[in-house]
C-alpha atoms as one frame of an Amber mdcrd trajectory, in Angstrom:
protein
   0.000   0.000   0.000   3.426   2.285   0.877   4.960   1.812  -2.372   1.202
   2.070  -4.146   1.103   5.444  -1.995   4.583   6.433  -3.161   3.975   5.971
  -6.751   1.064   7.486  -6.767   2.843  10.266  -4.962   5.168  10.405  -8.028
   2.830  10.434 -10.738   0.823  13.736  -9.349   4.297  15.417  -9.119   4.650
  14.487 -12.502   1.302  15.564 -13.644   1.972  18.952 -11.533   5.392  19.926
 -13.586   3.663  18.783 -16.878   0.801  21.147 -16.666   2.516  23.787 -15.321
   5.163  23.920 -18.546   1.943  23.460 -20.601  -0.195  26.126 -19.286   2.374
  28.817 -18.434   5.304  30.556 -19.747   5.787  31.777 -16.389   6.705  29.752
 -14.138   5.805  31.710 -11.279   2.822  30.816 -12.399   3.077  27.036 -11.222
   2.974  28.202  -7.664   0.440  30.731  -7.528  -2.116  28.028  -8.571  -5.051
  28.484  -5.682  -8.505  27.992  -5.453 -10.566  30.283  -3.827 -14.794  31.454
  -3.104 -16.951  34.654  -3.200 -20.267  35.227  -3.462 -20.438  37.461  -6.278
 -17.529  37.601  -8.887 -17.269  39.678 -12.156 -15.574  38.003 -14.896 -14.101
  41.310 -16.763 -12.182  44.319 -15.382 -13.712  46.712 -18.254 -16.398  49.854
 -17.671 -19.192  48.071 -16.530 -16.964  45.954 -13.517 -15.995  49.047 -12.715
 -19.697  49.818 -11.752 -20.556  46.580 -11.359 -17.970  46.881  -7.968 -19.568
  50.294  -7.004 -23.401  48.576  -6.709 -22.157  46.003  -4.676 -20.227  48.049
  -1.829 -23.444  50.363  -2.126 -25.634  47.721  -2.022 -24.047  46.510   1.639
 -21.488  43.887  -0.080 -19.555  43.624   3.206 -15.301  43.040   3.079 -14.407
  39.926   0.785 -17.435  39.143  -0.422 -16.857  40.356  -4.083 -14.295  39.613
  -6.490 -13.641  41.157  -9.818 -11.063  39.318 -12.489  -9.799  41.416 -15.014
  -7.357  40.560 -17.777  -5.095  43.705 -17.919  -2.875  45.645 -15.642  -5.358
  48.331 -14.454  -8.610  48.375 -12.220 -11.445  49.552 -14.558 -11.598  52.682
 -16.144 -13.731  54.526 -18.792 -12.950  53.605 -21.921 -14.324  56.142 -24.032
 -11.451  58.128 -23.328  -9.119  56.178 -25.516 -10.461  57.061 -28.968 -10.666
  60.810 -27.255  -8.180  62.812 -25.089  -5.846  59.993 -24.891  -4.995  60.270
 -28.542  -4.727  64.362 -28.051  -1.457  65.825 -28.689  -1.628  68.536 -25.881
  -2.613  67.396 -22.365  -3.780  64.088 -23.264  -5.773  62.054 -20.709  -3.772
  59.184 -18.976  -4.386  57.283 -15.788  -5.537  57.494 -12.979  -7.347  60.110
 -14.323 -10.102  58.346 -15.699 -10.682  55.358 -13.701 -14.230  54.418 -13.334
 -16.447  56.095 -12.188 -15.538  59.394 -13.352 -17.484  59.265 -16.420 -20.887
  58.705 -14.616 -20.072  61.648 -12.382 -19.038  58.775  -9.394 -16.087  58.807
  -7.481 -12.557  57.452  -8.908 -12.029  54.574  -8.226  -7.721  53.790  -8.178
  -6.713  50.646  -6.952  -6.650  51.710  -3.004 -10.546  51.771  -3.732 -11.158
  48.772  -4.168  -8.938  47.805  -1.394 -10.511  50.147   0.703 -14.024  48.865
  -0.032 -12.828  44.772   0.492 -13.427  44.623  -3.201 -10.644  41.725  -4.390
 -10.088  42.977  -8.014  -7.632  40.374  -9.391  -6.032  42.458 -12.133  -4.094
  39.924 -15.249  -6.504  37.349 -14.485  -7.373  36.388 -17.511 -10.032  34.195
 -17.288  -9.851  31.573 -19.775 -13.278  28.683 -18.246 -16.387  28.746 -16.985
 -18.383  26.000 -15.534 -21.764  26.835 -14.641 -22.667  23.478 -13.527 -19.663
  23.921 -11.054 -20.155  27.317 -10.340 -16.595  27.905 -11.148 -14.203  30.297
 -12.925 -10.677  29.330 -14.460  -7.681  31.543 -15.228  -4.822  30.916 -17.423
  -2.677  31.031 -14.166  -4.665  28.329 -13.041  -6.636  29.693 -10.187 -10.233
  28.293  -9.324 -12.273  31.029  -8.214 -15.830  29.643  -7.066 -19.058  31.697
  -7.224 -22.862  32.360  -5.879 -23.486  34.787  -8.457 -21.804  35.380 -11.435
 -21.419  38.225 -13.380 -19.846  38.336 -17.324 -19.063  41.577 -17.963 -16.647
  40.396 -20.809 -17.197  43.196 -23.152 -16.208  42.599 -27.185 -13.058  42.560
 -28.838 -12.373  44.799 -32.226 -13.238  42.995 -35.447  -9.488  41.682 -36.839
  -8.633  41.848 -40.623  -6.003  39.058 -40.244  -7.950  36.993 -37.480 -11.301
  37.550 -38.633 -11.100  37.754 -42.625  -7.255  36.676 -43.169  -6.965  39.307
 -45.211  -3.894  39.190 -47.088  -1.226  41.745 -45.866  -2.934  42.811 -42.524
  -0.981  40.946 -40.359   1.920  42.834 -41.010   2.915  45.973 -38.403   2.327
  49.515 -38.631  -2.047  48.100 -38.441  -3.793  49.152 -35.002  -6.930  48.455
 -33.251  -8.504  50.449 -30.365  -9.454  48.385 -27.403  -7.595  49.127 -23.928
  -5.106  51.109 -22.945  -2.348  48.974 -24.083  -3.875  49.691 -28.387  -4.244
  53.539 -27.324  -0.258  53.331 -26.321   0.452  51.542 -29.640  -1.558  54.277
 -31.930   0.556  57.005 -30.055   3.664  55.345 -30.667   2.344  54.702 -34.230
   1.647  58.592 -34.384   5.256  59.638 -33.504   6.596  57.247 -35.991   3.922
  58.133 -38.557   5.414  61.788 -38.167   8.792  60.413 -38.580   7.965  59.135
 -41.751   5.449  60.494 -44.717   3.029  60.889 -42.311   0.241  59.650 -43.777
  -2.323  57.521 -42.379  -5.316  55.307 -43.408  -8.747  54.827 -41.267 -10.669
  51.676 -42.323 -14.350  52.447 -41.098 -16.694  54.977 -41.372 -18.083  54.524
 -37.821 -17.554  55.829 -33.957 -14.183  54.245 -33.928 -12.878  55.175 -37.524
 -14.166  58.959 -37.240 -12.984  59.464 -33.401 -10.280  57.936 -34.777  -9.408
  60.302 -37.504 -10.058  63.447 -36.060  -7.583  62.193 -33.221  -5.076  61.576
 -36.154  -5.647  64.567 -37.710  -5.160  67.055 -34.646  -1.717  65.074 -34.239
  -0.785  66.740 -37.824  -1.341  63.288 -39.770  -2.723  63.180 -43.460  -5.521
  61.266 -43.023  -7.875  59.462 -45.415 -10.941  57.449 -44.387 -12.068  54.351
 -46.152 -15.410  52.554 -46.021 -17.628  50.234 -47.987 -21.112  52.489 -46.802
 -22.539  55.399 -49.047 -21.773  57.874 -46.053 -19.888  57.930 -42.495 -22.773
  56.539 -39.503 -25.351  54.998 -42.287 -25.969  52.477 -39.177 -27.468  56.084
 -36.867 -27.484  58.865 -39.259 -29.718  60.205 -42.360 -27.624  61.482 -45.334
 -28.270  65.228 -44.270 -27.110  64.663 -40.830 -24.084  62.605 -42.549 -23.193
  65.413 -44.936 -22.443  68.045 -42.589 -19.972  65.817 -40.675 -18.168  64.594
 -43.639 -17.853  68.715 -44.693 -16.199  69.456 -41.376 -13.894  66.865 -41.906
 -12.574  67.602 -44.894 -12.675  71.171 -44.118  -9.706  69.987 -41.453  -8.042
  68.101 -44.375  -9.595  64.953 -43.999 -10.291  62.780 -47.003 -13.001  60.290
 -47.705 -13.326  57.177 -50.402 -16.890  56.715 -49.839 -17.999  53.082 -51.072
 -14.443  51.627 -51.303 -13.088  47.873 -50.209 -10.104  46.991 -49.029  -8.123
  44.356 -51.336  -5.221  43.681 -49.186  -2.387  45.535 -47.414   1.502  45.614
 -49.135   4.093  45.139 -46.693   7.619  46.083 -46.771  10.969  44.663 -46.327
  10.355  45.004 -42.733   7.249  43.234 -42.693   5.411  46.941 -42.362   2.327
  47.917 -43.762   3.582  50.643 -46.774   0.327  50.677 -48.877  -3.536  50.104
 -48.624  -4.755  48.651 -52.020  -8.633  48.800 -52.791 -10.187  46.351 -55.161
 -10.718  49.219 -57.698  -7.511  49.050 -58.591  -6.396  52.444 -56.291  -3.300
  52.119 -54.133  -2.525  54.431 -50.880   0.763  54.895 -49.462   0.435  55.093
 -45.538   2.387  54.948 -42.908   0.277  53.800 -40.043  -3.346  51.883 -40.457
  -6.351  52.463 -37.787  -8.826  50.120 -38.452 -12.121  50.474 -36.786 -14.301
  47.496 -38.489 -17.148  46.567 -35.864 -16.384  44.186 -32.781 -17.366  41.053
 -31.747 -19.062  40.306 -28.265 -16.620  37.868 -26.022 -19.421  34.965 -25.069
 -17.309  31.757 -25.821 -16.933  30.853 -22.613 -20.277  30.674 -22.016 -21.454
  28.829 -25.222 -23.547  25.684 -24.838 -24.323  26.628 -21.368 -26.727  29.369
 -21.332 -29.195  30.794 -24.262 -27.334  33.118 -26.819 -29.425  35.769 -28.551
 -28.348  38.644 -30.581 -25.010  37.997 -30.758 -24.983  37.518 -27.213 -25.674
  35.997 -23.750 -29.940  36.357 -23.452 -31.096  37.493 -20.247 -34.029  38.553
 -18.945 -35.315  42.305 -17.571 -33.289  41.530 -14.216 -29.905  40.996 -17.173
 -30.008  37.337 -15.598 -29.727  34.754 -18.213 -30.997  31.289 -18.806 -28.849
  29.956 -15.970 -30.436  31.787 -12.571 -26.613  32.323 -10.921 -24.928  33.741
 -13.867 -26.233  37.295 -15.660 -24.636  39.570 -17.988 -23.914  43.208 -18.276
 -22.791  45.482 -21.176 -22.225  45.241 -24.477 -22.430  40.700 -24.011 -26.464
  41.474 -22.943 -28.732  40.430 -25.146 -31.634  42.248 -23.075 -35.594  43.048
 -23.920 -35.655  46.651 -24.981 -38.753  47.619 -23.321 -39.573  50.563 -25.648
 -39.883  48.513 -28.799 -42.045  46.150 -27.357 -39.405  43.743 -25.462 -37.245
  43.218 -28.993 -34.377  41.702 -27.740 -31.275  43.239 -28.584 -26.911  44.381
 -27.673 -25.943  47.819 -27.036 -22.408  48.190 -27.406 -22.657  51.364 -25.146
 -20.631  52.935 -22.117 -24.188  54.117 -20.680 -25.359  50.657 -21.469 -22.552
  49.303 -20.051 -23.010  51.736 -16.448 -26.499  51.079 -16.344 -27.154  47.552
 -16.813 -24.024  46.983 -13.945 -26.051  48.832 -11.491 -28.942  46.714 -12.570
 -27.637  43.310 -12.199 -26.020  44.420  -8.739 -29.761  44.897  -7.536 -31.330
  42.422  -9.044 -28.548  40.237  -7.168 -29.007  42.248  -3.856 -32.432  42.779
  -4.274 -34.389  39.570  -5.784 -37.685  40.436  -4.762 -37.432  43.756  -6.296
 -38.366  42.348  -9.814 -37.379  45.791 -11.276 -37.378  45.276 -15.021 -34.513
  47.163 -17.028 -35.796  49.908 -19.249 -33.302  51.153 -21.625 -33.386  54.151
 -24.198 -30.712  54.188 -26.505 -28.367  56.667 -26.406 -25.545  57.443 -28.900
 -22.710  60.499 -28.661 -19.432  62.050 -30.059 -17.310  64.615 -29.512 -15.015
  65.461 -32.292 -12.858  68.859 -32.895 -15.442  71.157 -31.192 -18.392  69.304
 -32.372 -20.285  67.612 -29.902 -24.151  65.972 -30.786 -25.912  63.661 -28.888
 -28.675  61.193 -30.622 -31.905  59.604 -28.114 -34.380  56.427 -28.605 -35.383
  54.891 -32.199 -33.321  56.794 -35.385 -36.451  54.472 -37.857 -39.251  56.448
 -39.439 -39.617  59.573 -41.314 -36.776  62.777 -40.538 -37.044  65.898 -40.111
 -34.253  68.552 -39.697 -34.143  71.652 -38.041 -31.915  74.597 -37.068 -28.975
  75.556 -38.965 -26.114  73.491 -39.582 -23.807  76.198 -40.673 -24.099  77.739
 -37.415 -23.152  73.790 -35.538 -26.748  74.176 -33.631 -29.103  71.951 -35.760
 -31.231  68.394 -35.485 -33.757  66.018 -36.287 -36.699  63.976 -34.743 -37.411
  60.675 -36.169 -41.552  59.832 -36.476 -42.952  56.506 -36.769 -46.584  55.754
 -36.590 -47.783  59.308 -35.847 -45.231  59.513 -32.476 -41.794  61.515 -32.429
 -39.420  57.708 -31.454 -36.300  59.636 -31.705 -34.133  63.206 -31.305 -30.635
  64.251 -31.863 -28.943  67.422 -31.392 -25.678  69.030 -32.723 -24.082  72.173
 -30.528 -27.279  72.055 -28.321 -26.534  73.182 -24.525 -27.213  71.184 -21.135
 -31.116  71.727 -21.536 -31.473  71.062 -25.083 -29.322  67.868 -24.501 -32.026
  66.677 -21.518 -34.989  67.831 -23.608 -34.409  65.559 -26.528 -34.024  62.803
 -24.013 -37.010  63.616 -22.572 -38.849  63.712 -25.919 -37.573  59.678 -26.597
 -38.500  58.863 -23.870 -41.775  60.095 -23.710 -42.736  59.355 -27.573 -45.352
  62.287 -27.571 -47.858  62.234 -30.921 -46.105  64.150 -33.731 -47.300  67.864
 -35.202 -46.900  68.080 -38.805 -43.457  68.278 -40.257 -43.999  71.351 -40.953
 -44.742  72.712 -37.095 -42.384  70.161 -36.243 -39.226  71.412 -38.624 -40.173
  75.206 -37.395 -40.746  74.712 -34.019 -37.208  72.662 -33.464 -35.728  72.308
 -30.065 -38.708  74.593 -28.963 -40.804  71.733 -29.398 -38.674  69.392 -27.099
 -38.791  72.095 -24.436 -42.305  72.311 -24.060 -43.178  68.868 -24.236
């Protein structure tokens, strides 16, 4: 029985060193393996965590009983900053600075927070397993961290040319994506080389991240062009009118546009460095750094098989709990029922969306017999140059403009079946910003658009 014992002994040793050269490059690693228990743990160290962690201490969470695992280097912060005043060439925004919750007016929250508030936020834990029927989270360190209740707050990943299409050419250098804080360091360095060289550079995508993108890259001094397959930038949110007058103020800053254009492939160097953007029409563009803002993809595999997918995403119900009772999802991984449109189940790949539906899991966790359901109105926003609009509820329907683009102060209100479903504002102030919202929201029955187009943000602030 000794020797049985003994060998035995042995062969788990063995098994031990084998998976720990297998599973780690570090082999640090190998002795930090642990296994540990919470209550509540939130997979994700993104914008919604970061509020996700604020519910809970408000809600009473008491020392230890929450733990948050986040892949990268830093607590949460707000990352709409990153395709904003981090790319700035004068006083650009860095950390701590915008930690959440700064962005929803909440305190910032640094990593003394957290350990303040008995919050264990595990940052570089990449989690890489989850097993619901365990009720158990793995990392790629190999740490067990066992749950109650389980929050995904995941997030999505930017769409990759190589990964996702293997397009030819775009796995060379000198390509960038905007994620974290770790892409936003790689454009800037990208920037300063860009300068170095011909300073050119190429934007693939005619959407938030492209255009926030480009006027970033533009400020810095870069030539910039913008590529994309669509008739006109934001055909997903805006009408062609709305459309026009943003692609004007662009290219009154020097931007340039090839409307309806595909990428080919990319031509590389010696170095193995993206030189030239070729389009299928036979066009070639010298460049000398690539942003590439194609869409992103929610980050559910962990979860697939074991709860219901919708949308793109994990399903859950108006308390963002999903098919499994312990495990719901926040942010842009919800596939929740948008209450205004009649419980259509959909994603919102929003920071609001993201703020919101944390503080809305956190009490439907706290609070189960609260049976609050989550009513959304989307919400959409930029600020670019000194442009700044704001867009609230359903952009489907009939348009109609107002005010007077020339002078930056102009909008529109969407009508379908004989109620105003929608607003958005350019240059409005504070109140015009709040009475637009409240129009969405409200979805009063629409005057003609002729008292409607006259009347304008008058007609919001007498609702």
């Amino acid at each position: 029985a000794n020797s049985k014992l003994r060998r035995m002994a042995v062969a788990t040793r063995a098994a031990r060193a084998w998976f720990c050269r297998r599973t780690s490059a570090n082999r640090r690693s190998c002795t930090t393996m642990s296994a540990s228990s919470y209550p509540y743990v939130v997979v994700g160290g993104g914008n919604a965590a970061g509020y996700a962690a604020k519910a809970f201490v408000e809600a009473g969470a008491t020392d230890g009983q929450v733990c948050v695992l986040g892949d990268e280097p830093y607590v949460s912060y707000e990352r709409p900053a990153l395709s904003k005043a981090y790319l700035f060439p004068e006083k650009p925004a860095r950390l701590p600075g915008f930690h959440t919750c700064v962005g929803g007016g909440g305190e910032r929250q640094e990593p003394e927070w957290y350990a303040q508030k008995g919050v264990d936020f595990r940052t570089r834990a990449r989690v890489v397993r989850v097993d619901a029927k365990a009720k158990e989270v793995h990392t790629a360190a190999g740490d067990v961290v066992k749950y109650e209740k389980l929050v995904m707050a995941t997030g999505a990943r930017p769409t990759d040319l190589y990964k996702d299409f293997k397009m030819e050419g775009a796995d060379g250098t000198g390509i960038y994506y905007l994620r974290d804080v770790a892409d936003a360091d790689q454009i800037v360095q990208g920037i300063q080389t860009a300068k170095q060289g011909g300073g050119k550079a190429v934007v693939i995508g005619g959407g938030y991240i492209g255009l926030e993108c480009a006027a970033a890259l533009c400020l810095n001094g870069l030539d910039v062009t913008v590529i994309f397959p669509e008739d006109y930038i934001m055909q997903r949110i805006f009408p062609k009118e709305i459309s026009e007058f943003y692609e004007k103020y662009y290219e009154s800053k020097g931007v340039k546009f090839l409307k309806g254009r595909v990428i080919s492939l990319f031509s590389c160097n010696e170095s193995g460095k993206i030189c030239k953007v070729n389009l299928k029409d036979g066009m070639e563009l010298p460049c000398d750094m690539v942003v590439a803002g194609v869409g992103a993809r929610p980050n559910v595999e962990m979860l697939q098989g074991q709860v219901e997918m919708e949308a793109g995403g994990i399903k859950v119900n108006g308390q963002m709990q999903s098919s499994d009772p312990n495990i719901f999802a926040i942010g842009d991984i919800a596939a929740f029922p948008l209450l205004c449109e009649g419980g259509k189940v959909q994603r919102s790949e929003h920071v609001v969306n993201a703020r919101l539906t944390a503080a809305h899991a956190v009490k439907s966790i706290m609070e189960p017999e609260a049976k609050t359901e989550y009513d959304y109105l989307p919400y959409f926003y930029s600020r670019v140059f000194d442009l700044s609009w704001q867009l609230y509820g359903v952009n489907e329907g009939d348009h109609v403009m107002f005010g007077t683009p020339e002078e930056k102060k102009f909008g529109a209100y969407w009508i379908r079946d004989g109620k105003v479903v929608g607003a958005f504002m350019e240059g409005g102030s504070a109140e015009d910003f709040e009475n637009i919202k409240k129009v969405a929201k409200a979805r009063p029955a629409a005057p003609s658009k002729e008292d409607l187009q006259s009347m304008g943000p008058d007609f919001a602030s007498k609702l």
